[in-house]
Amino acid sequence: MSKINKYAAMALVMLAVNMMTACDDGILDPAEAGNLVPKTVMEDAALPAIEMNGSRFHLETFGDAANPVLIILHGGPGSDYRGLMRLLDRYDGYSLTDSFYVVMWDQRGAGLSQRHDKDALTLDNYREDIRLLAERFSPDRPVYLLGHSWGGMYATLMINSFPQRVAGAVLFEPGPLNADFYEEVRDDIIDLDFFSEWLNDWAWSQQFFTPDEHARMDFERTLGARSAQPHFHRRMDVDPMPYWRQGAAVSTYLVEDGIEDGKAVYDFTSNLSAFNTKVRFVAGSLTEVIGKEFQQRQMQKFPASDLRIIDGYGHDMVWHAAAQSVAIARDYFESLR
Amino acid sequence: MSVLTRTAIVIAFFCMSLLFVAEAQVYNPQQSELGGGRVFLSLGLDPAVQMTLGYSHDVDCFNRTLRVGYDLTLPAGKADLNDLRLRWWSIAPLLGEQDWRVQGIIGLSAVTTENDTYDGISFGMDLGAQAGMYKPDWSVAAEFGFTKSMFTHVSHNDWYRDYIYADAKDGWYGGAGGVWRFGLAASYSFDPVDLELRGGLRTGEGEGMLIPPMYLTLGAAYNLN
């Protein structure tokens, strides 16, 4: 080896050593929760949590436990309740906690709740989770539900499965409630322009990180958070609806559980005729895919329903228009009493 | 890590890899079968929608003819140089003499990115093999390979910290990614132009599925001699 190549070899070794010592923490482990993504309730004992149905859930309660129970259901599937926290603020002297004992939780495999592999991420488990949650916090009387996006679908799944356990529900732009509705919008859910910056950033990033376990899967999912759904989410550069940690596995496998041979087969509406309480739908006037017209057809699946529109806002109205969202929910809940 | 620092590291890495290649060239250049060089351009999906420009030439090393190359890859999307990959690679015959051959591939790469979540630079290594039939005018071979991201430096950006995870840790991550690929590589020569087609499946090291799960590139090379 010539002298110059010896120097080159030494320089390469020095570069490698420099890389390894450039950070006080040394070489970081991408699989370790807390590095790329936050710790879940499995790694951080300080997070509020409950055990249920073979899993551990990130969960908080707010208000007087003597009040009727209101369960808040976040979107995704796979997101978390951080983006719904403004619904607990006080607007015009009123907070939902004045009337309800509010349960905020990250669903199975989502947010800061325990991660699971594919076998545990099924609609059957989700159905059992919410039944047990209602049983735990409100064993003697039916619960109220407030769901956003996938959370509205989840609320409908609960109503369809256990109609006697639900006292009322507000659904903020629920996603497709059955396979027919899903097939109608499936191509518009994600912006799959093969020359777009976000999609190529996503693929390009696999030369840095590959989604080999939950921490990296969840981290990869953040690459699409800002730009992948331009027809749903607005204000993504200023005050976007935040979250703690996406559950990539649940957002993949729970959707797959409702699909066979590439075609959606699920139906959350088959038993809605057993639920005679009026359900309130809410849509943002700016939502392009599952907005007013789409919800007007979905609400027909319920025996009794109405629809409220929040002008000037899109799919994330529960964050950007939290005051209007709370006012609409309050008006609905008071109408039931 | 600033863009300037990342760029400097990539340039240093690339220059040093050239020095090592220079030693292979001077080992025994007279025994090179093909001699000269070739420039090439490929377009396709691997892993992003991308374009690769490169140069390769044949050198002799320990009585074997190696093909060594350098290439620059840019993905689709914004027209800037925040996302790019520089790679040095070599293909060497391992087994076989005439039509049927097995060839080994080794490569080193430096990749940069700037996305909604982080700015990064990663140094990786490619290992692989091709086995198939090589005729004077055409070839077809099965190929497999493994690309490992060995050291990755990440600086999480403000958007990620403000709206998702404020305490994300910046620094060097070790062994953060690995991609297996299995596919076919074929070529046809219209001297002095060669057309090359490669395609197959990609998978990671763990549970999560890569998107896209396949690669497909079409390339053209021009032989300078």
CSV table of N, CA, C and O in Angstrom, one decimal, chain A residues 31-34 37-47 56 112-115 245:
chain,number,residue,atom,x,y,z
A,31,ALA,N,-33.6,1.6,18.0
A,31,ALA,CA,-34.7,0.8,18.5
A,31,ALA,C,-35.2,1.1,19.9
A,31,ALA,O,-36.2,0.7,20.4
A,32,GLU,N,-34.3,2.0,20.6
A,32,GLU,CA,-34.6,2.3,22.0
A,32,GLU,C,-35.6,3.4,22.1
A,32,GLU,O,-35.4,4.5,21.6
A,33,ALA,N,-36.8,3.2,22.7
A,33,ALA,CA,-37.8,4.2,22.8
A,33,ALA,C,-37.2,5.4,23.7
A,33,ALA,O,-36.5,5.1,24.6
A,34,GLY,N,-37.6,6.6,23.3
A,34,GLY,CA,-37.0,7.7,23.9
A,34,GLY,C,-36.0,8.4,23.0
A,34,GLY,O,-35.7,9.6,23.2
A,37,VAL,N,-38.5,8.3,19.1
A,37,VAL,CA,-39.9,8.5,19.4
A,37,VAL,C,-40.0,8.4,21.0
A,37,VAL,O,-39.1,7.8,21.6
A,38,PRO,N,-41.1,8.9,21.5
A,38,PRO,CA,-41.3,8.9,23.0
A,38,PRO,C,-41.4,7.4,23.5
A,38,PRO,O,-41.8,6.5,22.8
A,39,LYS,N,-41.2,7.3,24.8
A,39,LYS,CA,-41.4,6.0,25.5
A,39,LYS,C,-42.9,5.8,25.6
A,39,LYS,O,-43.7,6.7,25.8
A,40,THR,N,-43.3,4.5,25.6
A,40,THR,CA,-44.7,4.2,25.8
A,40,THR,C,-44.8,3.8,27.3
A,40,THR,O,-43.9,3.9,28.1
A,41,VAL,N,-46.0,3.4,27.7
A,41,VAL,CA,-46.3,3.0,29.1
A,41,VAL,C,-45.5,1.8,29.5
A,41,VAL,O,-45.4,1.5,30.7
A,42,MET,N,-44.9,1.1,28.5
A,42,MET,CA,-44.1,-0.1,28.8
A,42,MET,C,-42.7,0.3,29.3
A,42,MET,O,-42.0,-0.5,30.0
A,43,GLU,N,-42.3,1.5,28.9
A,43,GLU,CA,-40.9,1.9,29.2
A,43,GLU,C,-40.9,3.0,30.2
A,43,GLU,O,-39.9,3.2,30.9
A,44,ASP,N,-42.0,3.7,30.4
A,44,ASP,CA,-42.1,4.9,31.3
A,44,ASP,C,-43.2,4.6,32.3
A,44,ASP,O,-44.4,4.9,32.0
A,45,ALA,N,-42.8,4.2,33.5
A,45,ALA,CA,-43.7,3.9,34.6
A,45,ALA,C,-44.5,5.1,35.1
A,45,ALA,O,-45.5,5.0,35.8
A,46,ALA,N,-44.0,6.3,34.8
A,46,ALA,CA,-44.6,7.5,35.3
A,46,ALA,C,-45.8,7.9,34.4
A,46,ALA,O,-46.7,8.7,34.9
A,47,LEU,N,-46.0,7.3,33.3
A,47,LEU,CA,-47.2,7.7,32.5
A,47,LEU,C,-48.4,7.0,33.1
A,47,LEU,O,-48.4,5.9,33.5
A,56,ARG,N,-51.6,-2.9,27.9
A,56,ARG,CA,-51.5,-1.7,28.8
A,56,ARG,C,-51.7,-0.4,28.0
A,56,ARG,O,-51.1,-0.2,27.0
A,112,LEU,N,-49.1,6.4,23.2
A,112,LEU,CA,-48.2,5.9,24.2
A,112,LEU,C,-48.6,4.6,24.9
A,112,LEU,O,-48.1,4.2,25.9
A,113,SER,N,-49.6,3.9,24.3
A,113,SER,CA,-50.0,2.6,24.8
A,113,SER,C,-49.0,1.5,24.3
A,113,SER,O,-48.2,1.8,23.4
A,114,GLN,N,-49.1,0.4,24.9
A,114,GLN,CA,-48.3,-0.8,24.6
A,114,GLN,C,-48.3,-1.1,23.1
A,114,GLN,O,-49.4,-1.1,22.5
A,115,ARG,N,-47.2,-1.5,22.6
A,115,ARG,CA,-47.1,-1.9,21.2
A,115,ARG,C,-47.4,-3.5,21.1
A,115,ARG,O,-47.0,-4.2,22.0
A,245,ARG,N,-47.1,9.9,19.4
A,245,ARG,CA,-46.4,8.9,18.7
A,245,ARG,C,-47.5,8.1,17.9
A,245,ARG,O,-48.5,7.6,18.4
